[in-house]
Coordinates of C-alpha atoms in Angstrom, one line a residue:
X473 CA -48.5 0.5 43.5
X474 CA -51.1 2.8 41.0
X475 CA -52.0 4.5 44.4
X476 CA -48.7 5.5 45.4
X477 CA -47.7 6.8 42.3
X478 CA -51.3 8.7 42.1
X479 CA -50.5 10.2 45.3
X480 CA -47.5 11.3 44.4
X481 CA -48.7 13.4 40.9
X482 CA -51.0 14.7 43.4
X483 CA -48.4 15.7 46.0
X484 CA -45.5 16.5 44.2
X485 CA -47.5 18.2 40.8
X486 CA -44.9 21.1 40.9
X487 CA -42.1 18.7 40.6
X488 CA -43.5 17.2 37.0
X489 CA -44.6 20.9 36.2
X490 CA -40.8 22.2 36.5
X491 CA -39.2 18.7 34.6
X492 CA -42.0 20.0 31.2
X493 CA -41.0 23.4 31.6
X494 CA -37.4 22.5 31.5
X495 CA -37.9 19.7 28.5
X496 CA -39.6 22.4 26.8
X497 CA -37.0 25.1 27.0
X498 CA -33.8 22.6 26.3
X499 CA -35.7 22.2 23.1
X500 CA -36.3 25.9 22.4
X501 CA -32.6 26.5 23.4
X502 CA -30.8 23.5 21.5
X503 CA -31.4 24.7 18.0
X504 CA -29.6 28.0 18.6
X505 CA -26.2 26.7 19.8
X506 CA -26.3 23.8 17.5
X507 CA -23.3 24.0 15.7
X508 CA -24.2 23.7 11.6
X509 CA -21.4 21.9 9.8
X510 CA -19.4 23.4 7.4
X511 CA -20.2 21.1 4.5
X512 CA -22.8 19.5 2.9
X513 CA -23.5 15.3 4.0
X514 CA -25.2 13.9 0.7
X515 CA -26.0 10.3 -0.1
X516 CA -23.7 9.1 -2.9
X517 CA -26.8 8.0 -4.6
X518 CA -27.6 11.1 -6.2
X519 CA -24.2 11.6 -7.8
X520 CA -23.4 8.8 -9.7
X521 CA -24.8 6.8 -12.2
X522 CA -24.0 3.1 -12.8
X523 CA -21.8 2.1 -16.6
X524 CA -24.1 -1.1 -17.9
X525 CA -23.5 -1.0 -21.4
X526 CA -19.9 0.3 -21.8
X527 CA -18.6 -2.9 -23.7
X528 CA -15.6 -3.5 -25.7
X529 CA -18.0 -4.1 -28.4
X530 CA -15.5 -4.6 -31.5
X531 CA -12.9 -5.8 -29.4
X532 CA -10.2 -2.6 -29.9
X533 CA -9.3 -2.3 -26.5
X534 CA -7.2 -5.0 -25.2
X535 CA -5.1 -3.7 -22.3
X536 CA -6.4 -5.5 -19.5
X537 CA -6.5 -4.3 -16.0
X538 CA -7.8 -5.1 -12.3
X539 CA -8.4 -2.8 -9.1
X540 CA -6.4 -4.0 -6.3
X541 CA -7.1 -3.7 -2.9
X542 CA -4.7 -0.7 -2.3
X543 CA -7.3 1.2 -4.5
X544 CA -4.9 1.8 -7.8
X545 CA -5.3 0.3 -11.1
X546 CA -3.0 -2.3 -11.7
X547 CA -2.5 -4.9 -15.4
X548 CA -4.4 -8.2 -14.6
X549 CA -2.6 -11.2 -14.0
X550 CA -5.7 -13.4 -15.4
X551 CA -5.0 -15.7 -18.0
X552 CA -7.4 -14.6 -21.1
X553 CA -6.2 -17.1 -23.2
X554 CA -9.5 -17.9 -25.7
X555 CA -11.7 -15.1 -23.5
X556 CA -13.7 -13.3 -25.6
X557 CA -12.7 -9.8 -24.7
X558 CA -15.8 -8.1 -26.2
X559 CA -17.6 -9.1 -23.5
X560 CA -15.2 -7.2 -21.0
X561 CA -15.8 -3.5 -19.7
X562 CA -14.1 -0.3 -21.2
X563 CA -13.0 2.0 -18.5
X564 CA -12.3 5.5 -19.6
X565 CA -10.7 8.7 -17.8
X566 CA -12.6 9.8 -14.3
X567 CA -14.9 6.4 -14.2
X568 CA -14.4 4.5 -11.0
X569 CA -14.2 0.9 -11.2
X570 CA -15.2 -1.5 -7.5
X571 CA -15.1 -5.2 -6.6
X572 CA -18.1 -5.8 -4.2
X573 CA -17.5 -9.0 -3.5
X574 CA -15.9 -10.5 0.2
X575 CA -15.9 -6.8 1.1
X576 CA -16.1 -7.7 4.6
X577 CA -13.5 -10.4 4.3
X578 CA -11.0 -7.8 3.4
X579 CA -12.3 -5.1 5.5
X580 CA -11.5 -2.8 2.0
X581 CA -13.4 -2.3 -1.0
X582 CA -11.2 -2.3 -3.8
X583 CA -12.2 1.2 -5.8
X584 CA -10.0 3.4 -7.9
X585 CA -10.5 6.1 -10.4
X586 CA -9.3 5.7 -14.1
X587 CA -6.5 8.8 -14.8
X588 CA -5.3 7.6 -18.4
X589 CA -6.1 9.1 -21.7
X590 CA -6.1 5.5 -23.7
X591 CA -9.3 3.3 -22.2
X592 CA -8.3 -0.1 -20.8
X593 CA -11.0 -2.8 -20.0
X594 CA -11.9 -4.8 -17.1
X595 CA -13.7 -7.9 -15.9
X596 CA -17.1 -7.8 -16.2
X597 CA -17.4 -8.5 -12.6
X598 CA -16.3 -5.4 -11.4
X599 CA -19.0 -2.3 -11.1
X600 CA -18.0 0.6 -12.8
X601 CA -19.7 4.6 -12.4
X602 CA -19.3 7.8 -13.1
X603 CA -20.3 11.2 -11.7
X604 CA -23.5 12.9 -12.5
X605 CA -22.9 15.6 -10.4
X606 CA -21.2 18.8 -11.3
X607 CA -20.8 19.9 -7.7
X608 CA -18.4 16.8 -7.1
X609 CA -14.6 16.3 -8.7
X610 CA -14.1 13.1 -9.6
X611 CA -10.5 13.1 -8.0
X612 CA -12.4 14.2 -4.5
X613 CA -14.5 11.4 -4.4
X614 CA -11.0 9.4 -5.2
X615 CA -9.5 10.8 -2.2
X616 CA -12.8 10.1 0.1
X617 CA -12.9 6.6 -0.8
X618 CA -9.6 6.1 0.3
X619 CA -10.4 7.2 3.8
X620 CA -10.1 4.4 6.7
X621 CA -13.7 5.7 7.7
X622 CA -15.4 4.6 4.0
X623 CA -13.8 0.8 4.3
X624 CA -15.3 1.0 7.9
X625 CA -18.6 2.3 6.8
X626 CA -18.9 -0.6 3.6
X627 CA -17.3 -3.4 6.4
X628 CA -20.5 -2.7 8.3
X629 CA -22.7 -3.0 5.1
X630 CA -21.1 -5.8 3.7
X631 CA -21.7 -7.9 7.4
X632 CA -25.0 -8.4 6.4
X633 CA -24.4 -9.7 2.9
X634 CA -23.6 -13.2 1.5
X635 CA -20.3 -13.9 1.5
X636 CA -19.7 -10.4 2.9
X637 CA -20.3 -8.8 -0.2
X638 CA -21.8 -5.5 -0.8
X639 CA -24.9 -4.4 -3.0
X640 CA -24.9 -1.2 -5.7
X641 CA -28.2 0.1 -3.6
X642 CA -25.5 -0.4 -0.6
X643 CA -22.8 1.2 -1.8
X644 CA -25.2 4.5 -3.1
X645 CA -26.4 4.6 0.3
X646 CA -23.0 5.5 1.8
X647 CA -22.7 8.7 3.0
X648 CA -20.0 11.7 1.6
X649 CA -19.0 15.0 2.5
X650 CA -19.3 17.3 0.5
X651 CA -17.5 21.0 0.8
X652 CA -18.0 23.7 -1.7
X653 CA -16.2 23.0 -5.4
X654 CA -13.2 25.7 -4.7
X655 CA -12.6 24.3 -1.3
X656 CA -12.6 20.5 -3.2
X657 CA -9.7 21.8 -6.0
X658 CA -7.7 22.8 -3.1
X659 CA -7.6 19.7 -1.5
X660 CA -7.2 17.7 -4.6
X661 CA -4.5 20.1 -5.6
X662 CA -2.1 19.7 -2.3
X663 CA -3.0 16.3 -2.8
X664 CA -1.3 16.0 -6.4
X665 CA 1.6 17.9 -4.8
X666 CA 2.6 15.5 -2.6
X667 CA 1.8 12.8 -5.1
X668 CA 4.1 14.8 -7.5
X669 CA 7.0 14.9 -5.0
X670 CA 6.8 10.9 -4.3
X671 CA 7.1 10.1 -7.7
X672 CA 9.9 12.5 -8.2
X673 CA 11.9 10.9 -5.3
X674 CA 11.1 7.2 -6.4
X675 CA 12.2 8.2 -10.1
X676 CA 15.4 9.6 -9.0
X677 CA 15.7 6.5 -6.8
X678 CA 14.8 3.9 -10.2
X679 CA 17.7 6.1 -11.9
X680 CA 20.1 6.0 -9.2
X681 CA 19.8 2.1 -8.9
X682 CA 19.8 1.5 -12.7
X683 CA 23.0 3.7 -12.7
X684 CA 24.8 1.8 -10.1
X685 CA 23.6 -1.4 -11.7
X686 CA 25.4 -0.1 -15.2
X687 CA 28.4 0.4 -13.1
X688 CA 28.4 -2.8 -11.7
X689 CA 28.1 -4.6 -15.3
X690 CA 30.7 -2.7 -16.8
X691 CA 33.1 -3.8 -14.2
X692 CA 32.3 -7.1 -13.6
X693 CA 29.8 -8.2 -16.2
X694 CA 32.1 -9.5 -18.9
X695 CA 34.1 -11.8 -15.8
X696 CA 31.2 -13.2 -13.9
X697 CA 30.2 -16.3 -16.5
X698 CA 33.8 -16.8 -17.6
X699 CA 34.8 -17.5 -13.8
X700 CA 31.8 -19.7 -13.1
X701 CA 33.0 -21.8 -15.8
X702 CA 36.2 -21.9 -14.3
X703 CA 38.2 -20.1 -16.7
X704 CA 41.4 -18.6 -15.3
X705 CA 40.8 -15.0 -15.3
X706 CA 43.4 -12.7 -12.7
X707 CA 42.4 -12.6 -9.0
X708 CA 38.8 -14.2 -9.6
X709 CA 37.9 -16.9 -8.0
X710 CA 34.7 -19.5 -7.9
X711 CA 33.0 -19.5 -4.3
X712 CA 30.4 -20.6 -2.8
X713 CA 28.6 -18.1 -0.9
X714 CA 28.8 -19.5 2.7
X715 CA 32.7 -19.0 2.6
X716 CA 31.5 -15.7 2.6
X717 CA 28.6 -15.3 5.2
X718 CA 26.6 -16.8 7.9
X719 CA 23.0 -17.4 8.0
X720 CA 20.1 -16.7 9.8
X721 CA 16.4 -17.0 9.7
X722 CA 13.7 -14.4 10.7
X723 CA 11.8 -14.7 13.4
X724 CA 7.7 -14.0 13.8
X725 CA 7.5 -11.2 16.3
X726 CA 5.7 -12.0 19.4
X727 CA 2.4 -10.2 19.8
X728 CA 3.7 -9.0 23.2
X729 CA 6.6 -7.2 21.8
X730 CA 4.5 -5.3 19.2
X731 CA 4.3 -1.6 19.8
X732 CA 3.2 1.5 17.7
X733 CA 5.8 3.0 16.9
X734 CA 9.6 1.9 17.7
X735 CA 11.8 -0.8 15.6
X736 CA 11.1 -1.1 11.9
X737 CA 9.8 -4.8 11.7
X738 CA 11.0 -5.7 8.4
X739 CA 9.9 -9.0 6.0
X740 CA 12.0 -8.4 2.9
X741 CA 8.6 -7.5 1.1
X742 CA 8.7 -3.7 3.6
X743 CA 8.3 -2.7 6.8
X744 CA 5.3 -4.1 8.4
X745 CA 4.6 -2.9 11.8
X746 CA 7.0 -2.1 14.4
X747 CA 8.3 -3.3 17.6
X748 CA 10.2 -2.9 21.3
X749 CA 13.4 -4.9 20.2
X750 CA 15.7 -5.0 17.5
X751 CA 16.9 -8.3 16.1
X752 CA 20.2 -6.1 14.4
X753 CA 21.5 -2.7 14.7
X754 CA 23.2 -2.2 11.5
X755 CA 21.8 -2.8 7.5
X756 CA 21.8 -6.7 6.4
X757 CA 22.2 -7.8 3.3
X758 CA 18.8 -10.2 2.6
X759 CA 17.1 -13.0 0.7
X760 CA 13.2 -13.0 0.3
X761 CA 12.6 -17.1 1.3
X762 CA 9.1 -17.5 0.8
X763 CA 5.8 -15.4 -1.0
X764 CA 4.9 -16.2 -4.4
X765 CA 5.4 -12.3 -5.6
X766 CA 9.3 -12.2 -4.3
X767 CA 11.2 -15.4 -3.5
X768 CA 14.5 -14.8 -4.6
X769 CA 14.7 -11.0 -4.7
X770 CA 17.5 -9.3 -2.5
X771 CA 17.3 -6.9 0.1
X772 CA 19.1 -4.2 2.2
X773 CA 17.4 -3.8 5.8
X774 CA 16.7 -0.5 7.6
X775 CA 19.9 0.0 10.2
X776 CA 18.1 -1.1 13.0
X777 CA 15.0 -3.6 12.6
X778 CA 13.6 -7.1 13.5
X779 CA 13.5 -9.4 10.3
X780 CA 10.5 -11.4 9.9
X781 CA 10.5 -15.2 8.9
X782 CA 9.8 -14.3 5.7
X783 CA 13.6 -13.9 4.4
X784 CA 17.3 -14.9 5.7
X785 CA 19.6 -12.4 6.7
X786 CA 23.1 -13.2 5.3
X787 CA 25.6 -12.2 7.9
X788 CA 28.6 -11.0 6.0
X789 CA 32.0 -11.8 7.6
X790 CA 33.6 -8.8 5.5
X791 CA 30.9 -5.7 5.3
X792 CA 32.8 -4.3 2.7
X793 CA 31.4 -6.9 0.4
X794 CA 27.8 -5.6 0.6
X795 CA 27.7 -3.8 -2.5
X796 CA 29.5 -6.0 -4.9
X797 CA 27.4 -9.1 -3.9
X798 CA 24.3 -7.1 -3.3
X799 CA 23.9 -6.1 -7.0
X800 CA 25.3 -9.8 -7.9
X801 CA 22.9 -11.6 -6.1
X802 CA 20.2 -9.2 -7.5
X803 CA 21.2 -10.8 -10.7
X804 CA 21.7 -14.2 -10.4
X805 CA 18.3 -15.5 -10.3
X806 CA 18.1 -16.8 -6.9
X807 CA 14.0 -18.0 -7.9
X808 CA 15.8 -21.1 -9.3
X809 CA 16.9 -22.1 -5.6
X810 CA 12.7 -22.3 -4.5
X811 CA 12.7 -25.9 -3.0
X812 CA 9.3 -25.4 -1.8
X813 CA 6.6 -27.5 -3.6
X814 CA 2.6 -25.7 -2.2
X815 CA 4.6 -22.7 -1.2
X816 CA 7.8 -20.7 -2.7
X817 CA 10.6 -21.7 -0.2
X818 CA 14.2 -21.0 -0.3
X819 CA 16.7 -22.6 2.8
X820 CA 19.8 -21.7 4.4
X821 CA 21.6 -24.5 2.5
X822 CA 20.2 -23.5 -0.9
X823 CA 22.3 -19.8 -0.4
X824 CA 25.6 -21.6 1.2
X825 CA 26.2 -23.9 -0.7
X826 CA 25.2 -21.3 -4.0
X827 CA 28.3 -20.8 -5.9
X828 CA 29.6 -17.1 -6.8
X829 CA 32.3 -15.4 -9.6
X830 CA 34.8 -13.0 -6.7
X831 CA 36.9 -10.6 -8.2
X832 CA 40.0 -9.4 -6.5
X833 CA 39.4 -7.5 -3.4
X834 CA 40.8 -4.4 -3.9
X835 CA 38.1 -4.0 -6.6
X836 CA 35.0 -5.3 -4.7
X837 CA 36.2 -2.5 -2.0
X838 CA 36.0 0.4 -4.4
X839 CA 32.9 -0.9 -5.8
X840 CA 31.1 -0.9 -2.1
X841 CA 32.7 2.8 -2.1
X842 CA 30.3 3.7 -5.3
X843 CA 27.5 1.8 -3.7
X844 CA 27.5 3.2 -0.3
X845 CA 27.1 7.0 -1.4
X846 CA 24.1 6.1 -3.4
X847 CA 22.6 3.9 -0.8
X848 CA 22.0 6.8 1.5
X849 CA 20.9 9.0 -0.8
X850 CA 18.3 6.4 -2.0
X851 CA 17.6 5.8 1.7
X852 CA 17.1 9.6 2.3
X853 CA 14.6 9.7 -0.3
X854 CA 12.9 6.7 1.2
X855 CA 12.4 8.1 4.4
X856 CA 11.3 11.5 2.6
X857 CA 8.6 9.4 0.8
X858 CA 7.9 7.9 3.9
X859 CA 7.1 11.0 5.5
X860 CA 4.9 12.2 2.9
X861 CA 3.0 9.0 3.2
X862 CA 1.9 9.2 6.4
X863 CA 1.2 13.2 5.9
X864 CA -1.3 12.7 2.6
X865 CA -2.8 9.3 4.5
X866 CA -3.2 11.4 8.2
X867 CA -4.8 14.6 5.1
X868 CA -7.1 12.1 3.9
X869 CA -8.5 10.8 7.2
X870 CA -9.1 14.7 8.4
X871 CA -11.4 14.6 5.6
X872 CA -14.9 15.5 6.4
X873 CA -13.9 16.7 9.8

């Protein structure tokens, strides 16, 4: 075998000569077309430093918050009943706060930025930074952690950890993208714009519902309990819901039938994927039957979706009694119906067999006539929101691009 291969560097030299000379020119040639990028790839490492010390020493700060996996601040639900709060961290405006813990579990790292002007504190457990760096905002760095590509990137460094947590020297080894500081306050500032709009639309939406609820309570409010307790009040009467309405479960959608894009798949908590078939083509009235953080609360659908098993649509015979019983179920603490005893469950006979104050028709009609108006305009700024969703969350993936 040596020989043959001797004898061929002897026959075919020029062969091997040609292969160098082109290996040698490639190399000569790659570096000129290389294409540099337009920003600057830097190791977070060496632009943040690590809060130890930042306790709530004399105990003055006592709003309590958490991070939660959608990246935002949000108040803790922890009971602190006889915690000694000095021992808890004080988080002030542009620190970040991160759980490190089960990163991989989750597949996100909860991190947020804190944007307030009064500190809060938070759980010792969670690592909070800030920014050394001047050639950073701290609202870019917000935005890059938010990307699909920096969960991916701590997933693959949490694999390796115990329990699929993550390690500070792990998380400063993670790679960002850096572009120059104008370029940065651009970004962040079409950012806040759309942010800006969103909250417009969903405070004009909180004000639009809080209106129509006024309405409904100075109409009917000073009738409902009356006619429960079966007073005689003029064209009300005491019914129980299933007079009213049939019932129907949600359904799990089948794997098969999941697509893309296509039919809003809908469990009562928001749309959650979509699908090739739709279980109804017109807007159901709803009942959340089971999760801890909304058994009980009421629901319109999208016009055209599949319901998961996570609620019970409740078929109404008359449509035109949407509105009325809409905002009256919204109202009448349908929580108290939970039968379930591990898990928050509430049953098709639970809502029949719930009884309700009716008012006359004629007025339940020209209530629905109020509500309708002001459901598609909330439903228009819905959609709008929705849009800019997608936009700012397609924005931050192109980061770094």
């Amino acid at each position: 075998m040596d020989n043959v291969i001797l004898q061929f560097l002897i026959t075919r030299w020029w062969i091997l000569l040609i292969a160098i000379a082109a290996v040698i020119m490639l190399i000569k040639l790659v570096p000129r077309y290389k294409i540099a990028p337009p920003d600057t790839a830097l190791i977070i490492s060496g632009l943040m430093r690590r809060n130890y010390k930042v306790r709530n020493a004399d105990g003055s700060v006592t709003n309590l918050l958490g991070v939660s996996i959608d990246k935002h601040f949000m108040p803790s639900v922890a009971n602190v009943i006889g915690t000694d709060l000095t021992k808890y961290k004080v988080v002030r405006r542009n620190r970040f706060a991160c759980s490190l813990m089960q990163v991989s579990r989750d597949h996100k790292m909860p991190i947020s930025r804190y944007d307030e002007d009064i500190p809060s504190i938070i759980s010792p457990a969670y690592v909070m930074f800030e920014l050394t760096s001047d050639d950073v905002l701290p609202e870019y760095l917000e935005l890059w952690t938010q990307r699909a590509e920096f969960d991916r990137e701590a997933d693959f460094y949490a694999v390796g950890g115990v329990r699929g947590n993550m390690t500070w020297d792990e998380l400063q080894g993670m790679s960002l993208v850096v572009p120059p500081i104008e370029e940065q306050r651009a970004i962040v500032a079409r950012h806040r714009a759309i942010d800006s709009r969103i909250n417009a639309l969903r405070q004009l939406n909180d004000k639009l519902a809080a209106w129509r609820k006024h309405v409904f309570e100075h109409q009917f409010g000073q009738y409902k309990a009356g006619c429960l307790e079966g007073k005689s009040i003029n064209g009300w009467s005491r019914v129980q819901l299933g007079n009213l309405a049939d019932f129907t479960y949600g359904k799990m959608v089948p794997a098969s039938k999941r697509t893309e894009r296509g039919v809003p798949v809908y469990s009562g908590y928001g749309i959650t994927g979509y699908c090739k078939e739709a279980m109804f083509t017109e807007s159901q009235l709803i009942v959340v039957a089971r999760g801890v953080s909304g058994t009980g609360n009421v629901r319109i659908t999208p016009e055209k979706c599949y319901l998961t098993n996570l609620s019970i649509a409740v078929l109404l015979y008359d449509r035109t009694d949407m509105g009325y019983l809409f905002e009256y179920l919204s109202g009448d603490n349908l929580i108290s119906l939970d039968s379930g005893s591990a898990q928050s469950m509430i049953t098709i006979g639970d809502l029949s067999a719930r009884h309700i104050a009716l008012p006359p028709k004629e007025q339940v009609k020209k209530f629905n006539e109020i509500f309708q108006p002001i459901k598609r305009m909330m439903d228009a700024n819905e959609s709008e929101i929705e849009i800019l969703a997608r936009a700012k969350s397609a924005y931050v993936t192109a980061l770094g691009r």
